[in-house]
XYZ file of C-alpha atoms in Angstrom:
627
model
C 117.967 115.808 115.747
C 119.690 117.310 118.773
C 120.141 120.994 119.442
C 123.123 122.622 117.777
C 126.592 121.908 119.115
C 127.421 124.016 122.155
C 130.051 126.692 121.449
C 132.985 126.521 123.877
C 132.462 130.100 125.048
C 128.754 129.615 125.701
C 128.058 126.353 127.473
C 124.289 126.686 127.781
C 122.289 126.429 124.586
C 118.654 127.517 124.615
C 115.817 127.205 122.136
C 115.792 130.309 119.949
C 112.496 131.397 121.510
C 114.493 132.111 124.681
C 116.104 135.407 123.800
C 116.019 139.107 124.602
C 112.548 140.617 124.280
C 110.688 137.320 124.687
C 107.131 137.032 125.996
C 106.331 134.136 128.332
C 102.822 132.963 129.114
C 101.232 134.343 132.281
C 99.454 132.170 134.867
C 101.178 128.988 133.646
C 104.402 127.384 134.887
C 107.398 128.757 132.970
C 109.094 125.804 131.295
C 112.768 126.380 130.450
C 114.918 123.823 128.653
C 118.069 123.463 126.616
C 121.436 121.773 126.449
C 124.578 122.053 128.546
C 127.674 120.060 129.373
C 126.536 116.572 130.467
C 126.149 116.477 134.233
C 126.353 120.264 134.637
C 124.112 121.900 137.243
C 121.907 124.458 135.478
C 120.191 127.124 137.566
C 117.517 129.466 136.221
C 116.418 132.701 137.928
C 113.394 134.645 136.749
C 111.076 137.219 138.346
C 112.179 136.349 141.878
C 111.923 132.595 141.400
C 114.762 130.073 141.028
C 115.099 126.401 140.123
C 118.021 124.126 139.275
C 118.582 120.745 137.657
C 121.474 118.663 136.324
C 121.869 118.015 132.614
C 121.542 114.362 131.664
C 124.186 112.242 129.990
C 123.378 113.775 126.599
C 123.420 117.302 128.018
C 119.652 117.849 127.904
C 117.925 119.584 130.786
C 114.433 120.942 131.477
C 112.918 122.621 134.508
C 109.826 124.503 135.527
C 109.494 127.835 137.325
C 106.338 129.053 139.104
C 103.610 130.788 137.135
C 103.771 134.575 137.012
C 101.157 137.267 136.625
C 101.459 139.668 133.708
C 104.258 142.179 133.960
C 107.873 142.970 133.250
C 110.307 143.689 131.841
C 112.321 141.098 133.749
C 115.706 139.455 133.396
C 116.097 135.694 133.045
C 119.476 134.237 134.049
C 120.528 130.726 133.049
C 123.761 129.627 134.751
C 125.640 126.368 134.318
C 128.521 127.534 136.513
C 130.732 128.274 133.525
C 129.190 130.661 131.029
C 125.874 132.203 132.211
C 123.243 133.407 129.746
C 121.303 136.560 130.602
C 118.064 137.367 128.736
C 116.794 140.928 129.099
C 113.524 142.754 128.490
C 111.444 139.625 129.146
C 107.689 140.211 129.431
C 104.972 138.061 130.974
C 101.676 138.179 129.099
C 99.738 136.075 126.601
C 101.463 134.104 123.841
C 99.565 133.082 120.713
C 100.808 130.807 117.960
C 99.723 132.075 114.515
C 100.025 129.407 111.836
C 98.755 128.384 108.414
C 99.365 129.512 104.862
C 99.642 132.805 103.007
C 96.605 134.631 104.380
C 98.064 134.303 107.878
C 101.573 135.032 106.619
C 100.430 138.098 104.625
C 102.240 141.204 105.924
C 100.831 144.559 106.937
C 102.829 146.220 104.142
C 100.791 144.357 101.492
C 97.377 144.675 103.170
C 94.753 147.407 103.285
C 95.871 150.886 104.406
C 99.508 149.867 104.905
C 100.942 153.325 105.535
C 98.394 154.203 108.203
C 98.613 150.796 109.865
C 102.402 150.827 109.950
C 102.394 154.340 111.403
C 100.087 153.290 114.262
C 102.026 150.117 115.131
C 103.683 151.862 118.070
C 102.906 149.466 120.942
C 106.180 147.815 122.131
C 104.182 145.428 124.326
C 103.164 143.590 121.152
C 106.052 141.321 120.228
C 106.382 139.156 117.098
C 108.639 136.135 116.598
C 108.815 135.177 112.912
C 110.001 131.636 112.184
C 111.795 131.434 108.813
C 110.522 128.985 106.227
C 112.293 125.749 107.034
C 111.752 122.043 106.676
C 113.150 118.762 107.935
C 112.624 115.051 107.492
C 112.680 114.429 111.249
C 111.393 116.422 114.247
C 113.899 119.115 115.202
C 114.728 120.476 118.628
C 115.946 123.845 117.388
C 114.335 126.414 115.115
C 116.199 127.473 111.984
C 116.092 131.110 113.114
C 113.930 133.916 114.451
C 114.020 136.680 117.044
C 111.552 138.623 119.177
C 110.749 142.033 117.681
C 108.766 144.738 119.482
C 106.144 146.497 117.392
C 107.185 149.833 115.912
C 106.645 151.631 112.608
C 110.206 150.746 111.619
C 109.548 146.986 111.616
C 105.779 146.359 111.606
C 105.411 146.288 107.824
C 106.750 142.726 107.830
C 104.466 141.472 110.622
C 101.583 139.114 109.861
C 98.663 141.482 109.364
C 96.012 139.120 110.756
C 98.118 138.242 113.788
C 99.045 141.847 114.501
C 95.495 143.155 114.286
C 94.406 140.251 116.505
C 97.113 141.162 119.037
C 96.138 144.834 118.909
C 92.533 143.985 119.815
C 93.642 141.738 122.665
C 95.867 144.486 124.042
C 92.817 146.739 124.293
C 90.845 144.106 126.205
C 93.454 142.458 128.425
C 95.996 145.225 128.926
C 98.762 142.608 129.080
C 101.732 142.081 126.754
C 100.924 139.952 123.714
C 103.473 137.707 122.040
C 102.840 136.335 118.554
C 104.814 133.342 117.280
C 104.400 133.450 113.502
C 104.891 129.976 112.017
C 103.448 130.248 108.508
C 104.232 129.203 104.944
C 102.215 130.371 101.947
C 100.652 127.658 99.819
C 101.150 124.966 102.462
C 98.874 121.947 102.771
C 97.675 120.827 106.178
C 99.592 117.550 105.835
C 102.849 119.502 106.101
C 101.858 120.799 109.567
C 101.035 117.358 111.029
C 103.404 114.744 112.433
C 103.828 111.275 110.976
C 101.899 109.218 113.599
C 98.774 111.378 113.307
C 98.741 110.620 109.570
C 99.560 106.937 109.927
C 102.859 107.426 108.098
C 106.184 105.629 108.468
C 108.594 108.082 110.119
C 111.678 106.261 108.832
C 110.364 106.234 105.273
C 109.592 109.961 105.492
C 113.105 110.699 106.742
C 114.547 108.739 103.799
C 112.267 110.610 101.415
C 113.477 113.908 102.863
C 117.082 112.907 102.207
C 116.158 112.194 98.597
C 114.443 115.587 98.363
C 117.638 117.262 99.565
C 119.696 115.413 96.969
C 117.214 116.298 94.222
C 117.309 119.918 95.361
C 121.073 120.072 95.081
C 120.950 118.780 91.517
C 118.200 121.245 90.559
C 119.976 124.171 92.202
C 123.204 123.273 90.429
C 121.341 123.513 87.110
C 119.852 126.893 88.044
C 123.211 128.279 89.128
C 124.754 127.044 85.887
C 122.014 128.795 83.910
C 122.559 132.028 85.832
C 126.298 131.844 85.308
C 125.884 133.168 81.754
C 125.255 136.555 83.391
C 128.173 136.984 85.823
C 126.732 140.156 87.337
C 123.348 139.876 89.046
C 121.325 141.748 90.081
C 121.459 144.292 87.307
C 119.690 147.572 86.621
C 116.799 146.626 84.341
C 115.623 150.164 83.630
C 114.792 150.436 79.948
C 114.453 146.710 79.281
C 110.944 147.406 77.981
C 112.261 149.492 75.081
C 111.508 148.066 71.619
C 115.036 148.137 70.238
C 117.182 146.736 73.040
C 119.825 144.106 72.346
C 118.664 140.620 73.380
C 121.475 138.430 72.042
C 122.526 137.662 75.626
C 119.027 136.530 76.532
C 118.000 132.854 76.407
C 115.011 131.223 74.751
C 112.238 129.855 76.970
C 109.030 127.896 76.474
C 105.853 129.935 77.040
C 103.514 129.146 78.688
C 105.389 127.199 81.349
C 106.599 128.093 84.818
C 110.294 128.925 84.656
C 111.029 126.086 87.109
C 110.086 123.644 84.335
C 112.681 125.305 82.069
C 115.622 124.663 84.399
C 115.251 127.609 86.779
C 114.258 125.695 89.938
C 114.447 127.612 93.192
C 114.654 131.019 91.519
C 112.527 133.848 92.926
C 112.604 137.515 92.110
C 112.359 139.560 88.898
C 112.830 138.257 85.353
C 111.851 139.495 81.913
C 110.196 137.929 78.883
C 110.209 139.343 75.367
C 108.681 138.391 72.018
C 107.288 140.066 68.876
C 104.205 139.986 66.666
C 103.513 141.414 63.220
C 100.555 143.576 62.150
C 99.290 145.075 58.935
C 98.722 148.814 58.794
C 94.959 148.346 59.187
C 95.384 146.011 62.159
C 97.742 148.408 63.890
C 95.324 151.289 63.334
C 92.454 149.383 64.956
C 94.193 148.189 68.135
C 94.612 144.644 69.409
C 94.027 142.487 72.487
C 97.164 140.962 73.977
C 97.073 137.804 76.088
C 100.196 137.027 78.108
C 98.880 134.006 79.990
C 98.691 133.560 83.747
C 101.615 135.106 85.566
C 102.968 133.985 88.904
C 102.868 136.346 90.755
C 102.829 139.890 89.251
C 103.572 141.554 85.931
C 103.997 144.830 84.094
C 103.518 144.460 80.336
C 104.628 146.791 77.543
C 104.164 146.890 73.764
C 106.751 148.938 71.882
C 107.836 150.481 75.183
C 104.298 151.625 76.096
C 102.856 150.105 79.271
C 99.596 148.357 78.384
C 98.844 146.435 81.580
C 99.819 145.593 85.136
C 98.447 142.933 87.499
C 99.685 142.340 91.050
C 99.649 139.100 93.031
C 97.181 137.203 90.819
C 99.053 134.005 90.117
C 96.154 132.239 88.400
C 94.464 135.083 86.513
C 94.814 135.159 82.708
C 96.184 138.521 81.575
C 94.260 140.106 78.692
C 95.303 143.648 77.930
C 93.774 146.041 75.401
C 96.535 147.638 73.325
C 95.566 150.978 71.734
C 96.493 151.918 68.208
C 98.803 154.620 69.567
C 101.102 151.902 70.945
C 101.175 149.861 67.727
C 102.949 150.035 64.377
C 102.770 148.340 60.997
C 105.180 145.420 60.841
C 107.057 144.131 63.923
C 105.797 145.013 67.387
C 107.801 144.246 70.555
C 106.288 142.757 73.729
C 108.093 142.990 77.079
C 106.804 141.439 80.312
C 108.477 142.110 83.661
C 107.537 139.273 86.031
C 107.894 139.494 89.809
C 107.733 136.179 91.661
C 107.502 136.196 95.456
C 107.740 132.455 96.101
C 106.541 129.172 94.686
C 106.320 128.826 90.921
C 107.269 131.774 88.769
C 106.784 133.037 85.239
C 104.186 132.875 82.471
C 102.029 129.767 82.720
C 98.488 128.597 81.931
C 96.988 127.370 78.691
C 98.639 127.917 75.309
C 95.440 129.590 74.059
C 95.874 132.283 76.740
C 99.067 133.590 75.103
C 98.063 135.451 71.949
C 97.581 138.646 70.015
C 94.143 139.282 68.503
C 93.482 142.074 66.006
C 90.070 143.720 66.147
C 87.563 141.455 64.402
C 90.234 138.826 63.768
C 91.240 135.479 65.204
C 93.795 135.091 68.018
C 97.351 134.405 66.863
C 99.796 132.481 69.048
C 102.819 134.318 70.396
C 106.005 132.269 69.973
C 109.800 132.609 70.120
C 110.076 134.085 73.599
C 113.406 135.106 75.126
C 114.114 135.400 78.841
C 116.522 137.039 81.250
C 116.635 137.358 85.072
C 117.475 140.778 86.483
C 117.232 140.503 90.293
C 116.772 137.022 91.701
C 117.653 134.781 94.614
C 118.088 131.015 94.549
C 116.887 128.673 97.296
C 114.850 125.530 96.883
C 112.273 125.447 99.651
C 109.074 126.230 97.815
C 107.610 122.789 97.208
C 108.366 121.475 100.706
C 105.105 122.959 101.949
C 103.274 120.212 100.028
C 104.939 117.221 101.708
C 103.614 115.575 104.891
C 105.384 116.433 108.188
C 108.181 118.608 106.765
C 106.968 121.918 108.181
C 105.762 120.385 111.449
C 109.223 118.918 112.029
C 111.063 122.226 111.634
C 108.500 124.930 112.493
C 106.147 123.436 115.133
C 107.954 120.653 116.992
C 110.815 122.916 118.195
C 108.263 125.191 119.910
C 107.080 122.514 122.317
C 106.536 122.842 125.262
C 106.676 126.683 125.193
C 103.467 127.675 126.974
C 100.718 129.209 124.819
C 97.445 131.022 125.469
C 96.087 129.607 122.228
C 96.416 129.132 118.481
C 95.030 131.127 115.558
C 94.974 129.316 112.206
C 94.259 130.434 108.636
C 94.761 127.636 106.130
C 92.788 125.457 103.752
C 93.034 127.047 100.325
C 95.705 124.522 99.308
C 93.473 121.627 100.412
C 90.483 122.902 98.413
C 91.613 122.008 94.920
C 89.193 119.072 94.658
C 86.083 117.919 96.483
C 87.945 114.768 97.538
C 90.717 116.861 99.120
C 88.170 119.058 100.874
C 86.354 116.020 102.278
C 89.614 114.539 103.535
C 90.224 117.767 105.468
C 87.248 116.828 107.669
C 89.414 114.234 109.420
C 92.782 115.941 109.004
C 91.884 119.231 110.686
C 90.603 117.827 114.014
C 93.435 115.298 113.980
C 95.989 118.106 113.750
C 94.339 120.111 116.534
C 94.254 117.097 118.827
C 97.853 116.233 117.962
C 99.098 119.726 118.851
C 97.060 119.782 122.056
C 98.434 116.425 123.126
C 102.006 117.457 122.419
C 101.579 120.698 124.346
C 99.878 118.678 127.126
C 96.983 121.118 126.950
C 93.751 119.265 126.021
C 91.708 122.478 126.017
C 94.232 124.720 124.287
C 92.036 127.353 122.572
C 92.139 126.867 118.800
C 90.556 129.519 116.585
C 90.497 129.518 112.810
C 89.427 131.575 109.818
C 86.983 129.893 107.459
C 87.882 130.322 103.790
C 86.838 133.686 102.389
C 84.867 134.095 99.177
C 87.021 133.667 96.076
C 86.494 132.682 92.450
C 88.923 129.771 92.409
C 88.209 128.513 88.910
C 87.511 124.966 90.178
C 83.913 125.560 91.275
C 81.526 123.255 89.395
C 78.196 124.582 90.563
C 76.848 122.132 93.108
C 80.320 120.592 93.478
C 82.276 123.397 95.070
C 85.583 122.340 96.681
C 85.763 125.558 98.679
C 82.227 125.060 100.029
C 83.086 121.500 101.073
C 86.310 122.716 102.720
C 84.312 125.342 104.646
C 81.929 122.570 105.718
C 84.907 120.506 106.927
C 86.114 123.491 108.931
C 82.656 123.960 110.468
C 82.475 120.267 111.387
C 85.626 120.707 113.491
C 83.666 122.936 115.867
C 82.645 119.665 117.516
C 85.974 119.845 119.355
C 85.922 121.770 122.647
C 87.537 125.194 123.043
C 87.289 126.039 119.343
C 85.764 128.851 117.305
C 85.482 129.767 113.653
C 85.596 133.171 112.003
C 83.389 133.388 108.891
C 84.747 135.707 106.180
C 82.598 135.110 103.090
C 81.595 138.790 103.234
C 85.082 140.343 103.307
C 86.994 138.333 100.697
C 87.788 139.366 97.143
C 86.511 137.157 94.298
C 89.476 138.198 92.166
C 92.182 137.936 94.845
C 92.951 134.878 96.946
C 94.693 137.279 99.335
C 91.965 139.771 100.301
C 93.494 142.952 101.668
C 91.050 143.458 104.533
C 92.946 141.778 107.347
C 91.722 144.234 109.984
C 88.255 142.676 110.230
C 89.749 139.182 110.255
C 91.895 140.117 113.237
C 88.943 141.742 115.015
C 86.719 138.693 114.529
C 89.445 136.368 115.762
C 89.797 138.568 118.836
C 86.036 138.325 119.489
C 86.346 134.538 119.331
C 89.349 134.624 121.670
C 87.482 136.752 124.178
C 84.825 134.053 124.407
C 86.883 130.853 124.087
C 90.145 131.831 125.767
C 89.076 134.591 128.147
C 85.601 133.408 129.112
C 83.679 136.547 128.159
C 79.977 136.355 127.409
C 79.555 138.328 124.188
C 78.415 138.007 120.585
C 81.463 136.501 118.904
C 80.067 134.671 115.858
C 77.320 134.804 113.264
C 74.212 132.608 112.917
C 74.644 128.826 112.746
C 72.020 126.649 111.087
C 70.476 124.124 113.490
C 67.315 122.654 111.915
C 65.374 122.431 108.638
C 61.724 121.442 108.207
C 60.267 120.848 104.738
C 56.516 121.245 104.249
C 54.009 122.988 101.998
C 56.635 123.513 99.294
C 59.050 125.431 101.462
C 61.946 125.020 103.884
C 61.676 126.504 107.360
C 65.152 127.044 108.780
C 66.106 127.582 112.396
C 69.381 129.170 113.492
C 71.377 129.688 116.638
C 71.895 133.393 116.147
C 74.828 133.670 118.549
C 72.939 135.991 120.880
C 72.074 138.550 118.233
C 68.896 138.454 116.108
C 68.935 137.372 112.474
C 69.301 140.178 109.928
C 70.160 140.840 106.306
C 73.362 142.637 105.419
C 72.199 145.861 103.871
C 68.776 145.722 105.551
C 65.316 144.398 104.699
C 63.896 140.898 105.099
C 64.846 139.310 101.737
C 67.782 136.938 102.144
C 69.987 135.795 99.281
C 72.293 132.884 98.644
C 69.813 130.003 99.148
C 69.065 127.093 96.806
C 66.513 124.266 97.008
C 66.403 120.789 95.500
C 63.762 118.088 95.273
C 64.271 114.350 95.083
C 65.970 114.810 91.700
C 68.911 116.403 93.593
C 69.030 119.355 91.197
C 69.438 122.658 93.010
C 67.722 125.851 91.910
C 68.135 129.386 93.186
C 65.445 130.133 95.757
C 63.717 133.072 97.374
C 64.201 133.463 101.116
C 62.990 135.859 103.775
C 63.168 136.412 107.499
C 59.935 135.457 109.269
C 59.663 135.563 113.072
C 63.335 134.807 113.686
C 63.478 132.036 111.084
C 64.375 131.865 107.398
C 61.674 130.636 105.021
C 62.924 129.428 101.634
C 60.782 128.813 98.514
C 61.298 128.176 94.814
C 58.665 128.135 92.090
C 60.840 125.561 90.305
C 61.029 123.149 93.256
C 57.498 122.207 94.316
C 58.509 119.645 96.945
C 61.942 120.569 98.347
C 63.909 118.033 100.352
C 67.248 119.817 100.668
C 68.524 123.362 101.062
C 71.936 124.911 100.635
C 73.225 128.339 101.610
C 76.302 130.046 100.243
C 77.265 126.816 98.511
C 79.911 128.025 96.064
C 83.542 129.046 96.058
C 82.428 132.675 95.829
C 79.060 133.074 97.608
C 79.039 136.807 96.954
C 75.250 137.130 97.336
C 75.012 135.285 100.681
C 73.869 138.036 103.027
C 72.436 136.404 106.181
C 73.988 137.986 109.277
C 73.021 138.830 112.832
C 72.420 142.338 114.079
C 76.051 142.474 115.195
C 76.963 142.207 111.494
C 78.633 138.799 111.767
C 77.842 136.533 108.792
C 76.218 133.101 108.848
C 78.384 130.202 107.806
C 77.550 128.404 104.535
C 75.809 125.052 105.051
C 73.793 122.314 103.398
C 71.177 119.925 104.748
C 72.041 117.117 102.325
C 75.088 114.860 102.117
C 74.934 114.289 98.366
């Protein structure tokens, strides 16, 4: 698709990245492109340099200006002889593309120490460009939106936390302006960020499929708007909706458990309420009950008879089980109210039917039925599932950036490709294919590409030796075979109960260490130990590591290492004892007399894996088998 039509009063159209406050990459030619009247002579002046070219028959033009050293602010002038464009406050520094899913998208305001971090975000030489969630069936030339924003406490709360902390570290080291292009979408699969040829897909068929998706969206949105029309005034003040005696005749019935999208509310995000009742005897009410309100996407506050009995934030797949004290209960009818906040993707009460119940003390669980539902403050837009389809995000959120010069890429993604072992194995080819595709399209074969390995998390799909998250981590590690790459291991700073761990500061710092080595050529300790060799003899495994320039150690001290398992020829793994001996790790198990394979940190949540180097950087999980 071409760039947008050129307004009559503004003959030169530029990519949205070219705007006031932009950061352009130092020490690389400055590529400028856009659209003008066909045949028009377009001249560009920037930082004392000038170049000109004529637009082709379709109005497209592209030119290159000499590389600049870091500095600014400068003015860039683009003149077609009719309506010049002038861009102000342009900096020359380092530009990094930050991409992936929710852990890269996650803002400072929802991460650890938000108030303090927002207050210290006072460096205007850190600039963020946030690309809105957008999708397309064909590669686009223009972004759907976005603007350059200088860091300040007034705006930083919305910045990607990982990207901002990464930029902050680089500012300390380089002293140059840092530009972050934030192209992220929570829950996205890697297929969505790749083009059609790299996946062997038919571009024409994908474009046709995208047209069908748009038509399906319009039908679904029409249904949602019709459902919402029964309440002409939205949003509404929902204060007091938890009270036991409120009037609910204007509410609508809804199936529970089931995401509200499945009940005809496609594309709806925001705040909605659920209510139901249960009946207790006097003795049951006096003893207290346990209330199960299913899994709630994303957050909830739950009341019984107007008394708050539970609250869970941003745990879309965690069953809610709340203890309800006798003081909140009564003989006869008891009223349940659940306020659900959905921040994108599916919304509402979902999970298994058995997870929605009331259970008196010493009694059996009783199903909760006859739920009613009402939105209070919602928006409607159907983009959520597009992050699952091949090419759609690449077309709208990556392709329009090319060939804007970059210093490198930081990437945090993979959770959505770790649902099954088969998916995680497929990632082994997809990930390097995507990196090579982007490098080729940017005409930068050694473009630094740094990524965050999946953190520890109890996903609920781990099956002991068959851990999808462990296999996905292994696929990420295998991609280190590509040049100019590095991996940040985070199995020590995740949260088993939260797929979005709040500690983004250490993630940003570790990415910056990797950048200092890969992108800036520093010799420093930037990663943890990497397993290199295993020898099996005398009933033990002797493991050798590349320690990254810092001796092996145990987090917390001592010589006993945890997180190892051994297996013999029966392929059954057993927890093993391990210790540091002369710069190696020796692993034994009384259960496995003749080990032939060893695994380390091989689970979705390897909480006990504590092998590090003296710099405190953790070893990556690994296995010596291919079973």
